Coordinates of C-alpha atoms in Angstrom, one line a residue:
M26 CA 0.0 0.0 0.0
K27 CA 2.8 2.4 0.9
E28 CA 4.7 1.6 -2.4
M29 CA 1.5 2.2 -4.5
Y30 CA 1.0 5.5 -2.7
Y31 CA 4.5 6.8 -3.4
V32 CA 4.3 5.8 -7.1
F33 CA 1.6 8.4 -7.5
K34 CA 2.7 10.8 -4.9
E35 CA 6.5 10.7 -4.4
D36 CA 6.5 13.6 -1.8
G37 CA 3.6 12.1 0.2
A38 CA 3.5 12.5 3.9
L39 CA 1.8 9.3 5.0
Q40 CA 4.0 6.8 6.9
L41 CA 4.1 3.1 7.2
Y42 CA 2.2 2.7 10.4
E43 CA -0.8 4.6 8.9
F44 CA -0.9 2.0 6.1
I45 CA -0.6 -0.8 8.6
V46 CA -3.7 0.6 10.4
L47 CA -5.6 0.7 7.1
F48 CA -4.6 -2.9 6.5
G49 CA -5.8 -3.8 10.0
M50 CA -9.1 -2.2 9.3
M51 CA -9.6 -4.5 6.3
V52 CA -8.6 -7.5 8.3
L53 CA -11.0 -6.5 11.1
L54 CA -13.9 -6.4 8.7
L55 CA -13.1 -9.8 7.1
S56 CA -12.3 -11.4 10.5
Q57 CA -16.0 -11.5 11.3
I58 CA -16.6 -14.3 8.8
P59 CA -18.3 -16.8 11.2
S60 CA -16.8 -20.2 10.3
M61 CA -13.7 -21.8 8.8
H62 CA -15.8 -23.6 6.2
S63 CA -16.4 -20.2 4.5
L64 CA -12.6 -19.9 4.0
R65 CA -12.6 -22.4 1.1
H66 CA -13.5 -19.6 -1.3
F67 CA -10.8 -17.4 0.2
N68 CA -8.2 -20.2 -0.4
M69 CA -9.2 -20.3 -4.1
V70 CA -8.9 -16.5 -4.4
S71 CA -5.6 -16.7 -2.6
I72 CA -4.3 -19.2 -5.2
M73 CA -5.3 -16.9 -8.1
L74 CA -3.7 -13.9 -6.4
C75 CA -0.5 -15.9 -5.7
F76 CA -0.2 -16.7 -9.4
G77 CA -1.0 -13.0 -10.3
Y78 CA 1.7 -11.3 -8.2
S79 CA 4.2 -14.1 -8.9
S80 CA 3.8 -13.6 -12.6
C81 CA 4.2 -9.8 -12.2
A82 CA 7.3 -10.3 -10.1
F83 CA 8.8 -12.8 -12.6
A84 CA 8.0 -10.5 -15.6
G85 CA 9.3 -7.4 -13.7
S86 CA 12.6 -9.2 -12.9
L87 CA 13.1 -10.1 -16.5
I88 CA 12.3 -6.5 -17.6
A89 CA 14.7 -5.0 -15.1
G90 CA 17.4 -7.5 -16.0
F91 CA 17.2 -6.9 -19.7
S92 CA 16.7 -3.2 -19.5
E93 CA 19.2 -0.8 -21.1
D94 CA 20.4 0.3 -17.6
P95 CA 20.1 -2.9 -15.5
P96 CA 20.8 -2.9 -11.8
P97 CA 24.3 -3.9 -10.7
R98 CA 24.7 -7.6 -10.1
D99 CA 26.9 -9.2 -7.5
Y100 CA 26.1 -12.8 -6.6
R101 CA 28.6 -13.1 -3.7
I102 CA 27.2 -13.5 -0.3
F103 CA 28.9 -11.2 2.3
G104 CA 29.1 -11.5 6.0
T105 CA 30.7 -13.9 8.6
Q106 CA 30.0 -17.6 8.4
M107 CA 27.7 -17.2 11.4
T108 CA 25.7 -14.5 9.6
K109 CA 25.4 -16.7 6.5
T110 CA 24.3 -19.7 8.5
F111 CA 21.7 -17.8 10.4
G112 CA 20.5 -16.2 7.2
I113 CA 19.8 -19.7 5.7
F114 CA 17.6 -20.7 8.6
T115 CA 15.8 -17.4 8.7
A116 CA 15.0 -17.8 5.0
I117 CA 13.8 -21.4 5.5
C118 CA 11.4 -20.2 8.3
V119 CA 10.1 -17.3 6.1
I120 CA 9.3 -19.8 3.3
V121 CA 7.5 -22.1 5.8
T122 CA 5.4 -19.2 7.0
S123 CA 4.7 -17.9 3.4
Y124 CA 3.6 -21.3 2.2
S125 CA 1.8 -22.7 5.2
N126 CA -1.7 -22.3 3.8
P127 CA -2.0 -26.1 3.5
L128 CA -2.5 -26.0 7.2
V129 CA -6.1 -24.8 6.6
V130 CA -6.6 -27.5 4.0
E131 CA -5.4 -30.2 6.5
I132 CA -7.8 -28.9 9.2
Q133 CA -10.8 -28.8 6.8
A134 CA -10.0 -32.2 5.3
S135 CA -10.1 -33.9 8.7
L136 CA -13.6 -32.6 9.5
A137 CA -15.5 -35.1 7.3
A138 CA -14.8 -38.4 5.6
P139 CA -13.1 -39.4 3.5
A140 CA -10.3 -37.2 5.0
R141 CA -7.3 -38.9 3.4
Q142 CA -8.3 -38.5 -0.3
K143 CA -9.4 -34.9 0.2
M144 CA -6.2 -34.0 2.1
V145 CA -3.9 -35.6 -0.5
R146 CA -5.7 -33.7 -3.3
G147 CA -5.6 -30.4 -1.4
L148 CA -2.0 -30.7 -0.4
T149 CA -1.0 -31.7 -3.9
V150 CA -2.6 -28.5 -5.3
C151 CA -1.1 -26.3 -2.5
Y152 CA 2.5 -27.6 -2.9
G153 CA 2.2 -27.5 -6.7
V154 CA 1.2 -23.8 -6.5
A155 CA 4.0 -23.1 -4.0
L156 CA 6.7 -24.6 -6.3
A157 CA 5.2 -23.0 -9.5
T158 CA 5.1 -19.5 -7.9
F159 CA 8.2 -19.5 -5.7
V160 CA 10.9 -21.1 -7.9
P161 CA 10.5 -18.9 -11.0
V162 CA 10.5 -15.7 -8.9
A163 CA 13.5 -16.8 -6.9
V164 CA 15.6 -17.6 -9.9
A165 CA 14.6 -14.6 -12.0
G166 CA 14.8 -12.2 -9.0
Y167 CA 18.3 -13.3 -8.0
W168 CA 19.5 -13.3 -11.6
A169 CA 18.3 -9.7 -12.0
F170 CA 19.4 -8.2 -8.7
G171 CA 22.0 -10.5 -7.2
N172 CA 22.7 -10.0 -3.5
I173 CA 20.9 -6.7 -3.3
V174 CA 17.5 -8.4 -3.8
Q175 CA 15.0 -7.5 -1.1
G176 CA 13.0 -9.9 1.0
V177 CA 10.0 -8.4 -0.8
I178 CA 11.2 -8.4 -4.4
L179 CA 8.8 -5.7 -5.4
L180 CA 10.9 -3.2 -3.4
N181 CA 13.7 -3.7 -5.9
F182 CA 11.5 -2.3 -8.7
F183 CA 10.9 1.1 -7.3
E184 CA 12.5 3.7 -4.9
P185 CA 10.7 7.0 -4.5
G186 CA 12.5 9.9 -6.3
K187 CA 15.2 7.6 -7.7
F188 CA 14.0 4.9 -10.1
L189 CA 11.1 2.8 -11.4
L190 CA 12.5 -0.2 -13.3
V191 CA 9.2 -1.6 -14.6
P192 CA 6.1 -0.1 -16.2
R193 CA 4.0 1.7 -13.6
W194 CA 0.9 -0.4 -14.4
L195 CA 2.8 -3.6 -13.8
F196 CA 4.2 -2.4 -10.4
V197 CA 0.8 -1.2 -9.2
L198 CA -0.9 -4.4 -10.4
A199 CA 1.7 -6.6 -8.6
N200 CA 1.2 -4.6 -5.4
V201 CA -2.6 -4.8 -5.6
F202 CA -2.3 -8.6 -6.0
A203 CA 0.2 -8.8 -3.1
C204 CA -1.7 -6.6 -0.7
T205 CA -5.0 -8.4 -1.3
Q206 CA -3.2 -11.8 -0.9
L207 CA -1.8 -10.6 2.4
V208 CA -5.3 -9.7 3.7
I209 CA -6.6 -13.1 2.8
Y210 CA -3.5 -14.8 4.1
T211 CA -3.9 -13.0 7.4
V212 CA -7.6 -13.9 7.7
L213 CA -6.9 -17.6 6.9
H214 CA -4.3 -17.9 9.6
L215 CA -6.3 -16.0 12.2
H216 CA -9.3 -18.3 12.1
P217 CA -7.8 -21.3 14.0
T218 CA -7.0 -18.8 16.7
F219 CA -10.5 -17.4 16.5
E220 CA -12.0 -20.9 16.8
R221 CA -10.0 -21.4 20.0
L222 CA -11.0 -18.0 21.4
E223 CA -14.7 -18.8 20.8
V224 CA -14.4 -22.0 22.8
M225 CA -13.5 -19.8 25.8
T226 CA -15.8 -16.8 25.1
T227 CA -19.0 -18.3 23.7
D228 CA -21.7 -20.6 25.0
S229 CA -21.9 -23.8 22.9
K230 CA -25.4 -24.6 24.3
L231 CA -26.7 -21.5 22.5
G232 CA -26.9 -21.0 18.7
K233 CA -23.9 -19.6 16.8
F234 CA -25.9 -16.5 15.8
C235 CA -27.7 -15.9 19.1
P236 CA -27.1 -12.3 20.4
R237 CA -24.9 -13.4 23.3
N238 CA -22.5 -15.4 21.1
V239 CA -22.5 -12.8 18.3
V240 CA -21.4 -10.1 20.6
A241 CA -18.8 -12.3 22.3
R242 CA -17.4 -13.3 18.9
L243 CA -17.4 -9.7 17.6
F244 CA -15.5 -8.3 20.6
A245 CA -13.0 -11.3 20.9
R246 CA -12.0 -11.1 17.3
A247 CA -11.9 -7.3 17.2
F248 CA -9.7 -7.2 20.3
F249 CA -7.2 -9.7 18.9
V250 CA -7.0 -7.9 15.5
V251 CA -6.6 -4.4 17.1
V252 CA -3.8 -5.6 19.4
S253 CA -2.1 -7.4 16.5
T254 CA -2.3 -4.3 14.3
L255 CA -0.9 -2.1 17.1
L256 CA 2.1 -4.4 17.6
A257 CA 2.6 -4.5 13.8
A258 CA 2.6 -0.7 13.6
M259 CA 5.0 -0.4 16.5
L260 CA 7.4 -3.0 15.3
P261 CA 7.2 -3.2 11.5
F262 CA 9.8 -5.9 11.0
F263 CA 7.7 -8.1 8.7
V264 CA 10.4 -10.5 7.4
E265 CA 11.9 -11.0 10.9
F266 CA 8.5 -11.7 12.6
S267 CA 7.5 -14.0 9.7
A268 CA 10.7 -16.0 10.3
F269 CA 10.0 -16.1 14.0
M270 CA 6.4 -17.3 13.5
G271 CA 7.7 -19.9 11.0
A272 CA 10.2 -21.2 13.5
V273 CA 8.1 -21.4 16.6
G274 CA 4.7 -22.0 15.0
Y275 CA 4.5 -23.3 11.4
T276 CA 7.6 -25.5 11.4
P277 CA 6.4 -27.7 14.2
I278 CA 2.8 -27.7 13.1
C279 CA 3.5 -28.3 9.4
L280 CA 6.7 -30.4 9.5
L281 CA 7.5 -31.9 12.9
L282 CA 4.3 -32.8 14.6
P283 CA 2.5 -34.6 11.7
I284 CA 5.4 -37.0 11.3
L285 CA 5.8 -37.5 15.1
F286 CA 2.0 -38.2 15.4
Y287 CA 2.3 -40.7 12.6
N288 CA 5.0 -42.6 14.4
I289 CA 3.1 -42.5 17.7
I290 CA -0.2 -43.7 16.1
F291 CA 0.9 -46.3 13.5
K292 CA 4.1 -47.4 15.4
P293 CA 6.2 -48.4 12.3
S294 CA 8.9 -51.0 13.1
A295 CA 12.4 -49.8 13.8
R296 CA 13.4 -52.3 11.1
T297 CA 11.6 -50.4 8.4
I298 CA 13.0 -47.6 6.3
T299 CA 9.8 -45.6 7.1
F300 CA 10.8 -45.4 10.7
W301 CA 14.2 -44.0 10.1
I302 CA 13.1 -41.6 7.3
N303 CA 10.5 -40.2 9.7
Y304 CA 12.9 -39.7 12.5
L305 CA 15.4 -38.2 10.1
L306 CA 12.8 -35.7 9.0
I307 CA 11.8 -35.0 12.7
S308 CA 15.5 -34.3 13.5
G309 CA 15.9 -32.0 10.6
S310 CA 12.7 -30.1 11.5
L311 CA 13.8 -29.8 15.1
I312 CA 17.1 -28.3 14.0
V313 CA 15.3 -25.8 11.7
M314 CA 13.0 -24.9 14.5
I315 CA 15.8 -24.2 17.0
L316 CA 18.2 -22.4 14.8
G317 CA 15.4 -20.6 13.0
T318 CA 14.2 -19.3 16.4
I319 CA 17.7 -18.1 17.4
S320 CA 18.4 -16.5 14.0
S321 CA 15.0 -14.7 13.8
L322 CA 15.3 -13.4 17.4
R323 CA 18.8 -12.3 16.6
N324 CA 17.6 -10.3 13.6
I325 CA 14.7 -8.8 15.6
I326 CA 17.0 -7.6 18.4
N327 CA 19.4 -6.1 15.8
Q328 CA 16.5 -4.3 14.1
A329 CA 15.1 -3.1 17.4
T330 CA 18.4 -1.4 18.3
T331 CA 18.4 0.4 15.0
Y332 CA 14.7 1.5 14.6
R333 CA 12.4 3.4 16.9
L334 CA 8.7 2.5 17.5
F335 CA 6.4 3.2 14.6
A336 CA 9.4 3.4 12.3
N337 CA 8.7 4.4 8.7
V338 CA 10.9 1.7 7.2

């Protein structure tokens, strides 16, 4: 939202925290959707938007790379060995967070039989979309910008008062897709939390739409979104917090726990290759979780010593 604003008004006075508040207001409105089942439509829109902004980012990287005055390219990775190692695990955790939408599919598939077939189909689509959108953008973006590529690649296309490397319409379209996708992504990931909040705040003996439960749901969800928006505006370290959430939340939920539960429930023999592959994956996920948590916290602390509250980064 901020980038689109500066494309049309380079000397604009609005700051990042104001756009975060506007974003929070959109999430606040959509967070009142009553049930997770309604989110299946959001997941489909999310897939379409993902293809949309990934296509724009891929095309923009090619346009910038083949332009008459391309950005300087240096493919070396600078920093100490510790910084490089922590950077790897931070990146892995950001990827886990960015592509953890299958979590919603897994939850929905387990609600009605036949769960296995629906889950396999849903996850196949989700991971197919993840590969089809991530790999081309990663390759083209790194080719075009080298080690100066940003965590959000659209930031490489434009800097107010200095350059715009792609057509304005392409840059605006990519940001519209990305912003809308982030709203949907946020709503999708908030709903499991909302479901848990409603267990504590609503009366299951009454109907979902009775006045008492409607008011409780409205205030519980609104309070959660408002507090989250305030924290986001105060500490706008999006990539660092995405990495932290990936490390402590989505890595265990999406990678570690499903395999661990499989071993606990089905008890494969230690003589089978399945047993050892599963525990190898569990060990790898545990390492990613621990080192990812350390690296993301390290980055957050470093950022916090540099920026003030409500920083206009």
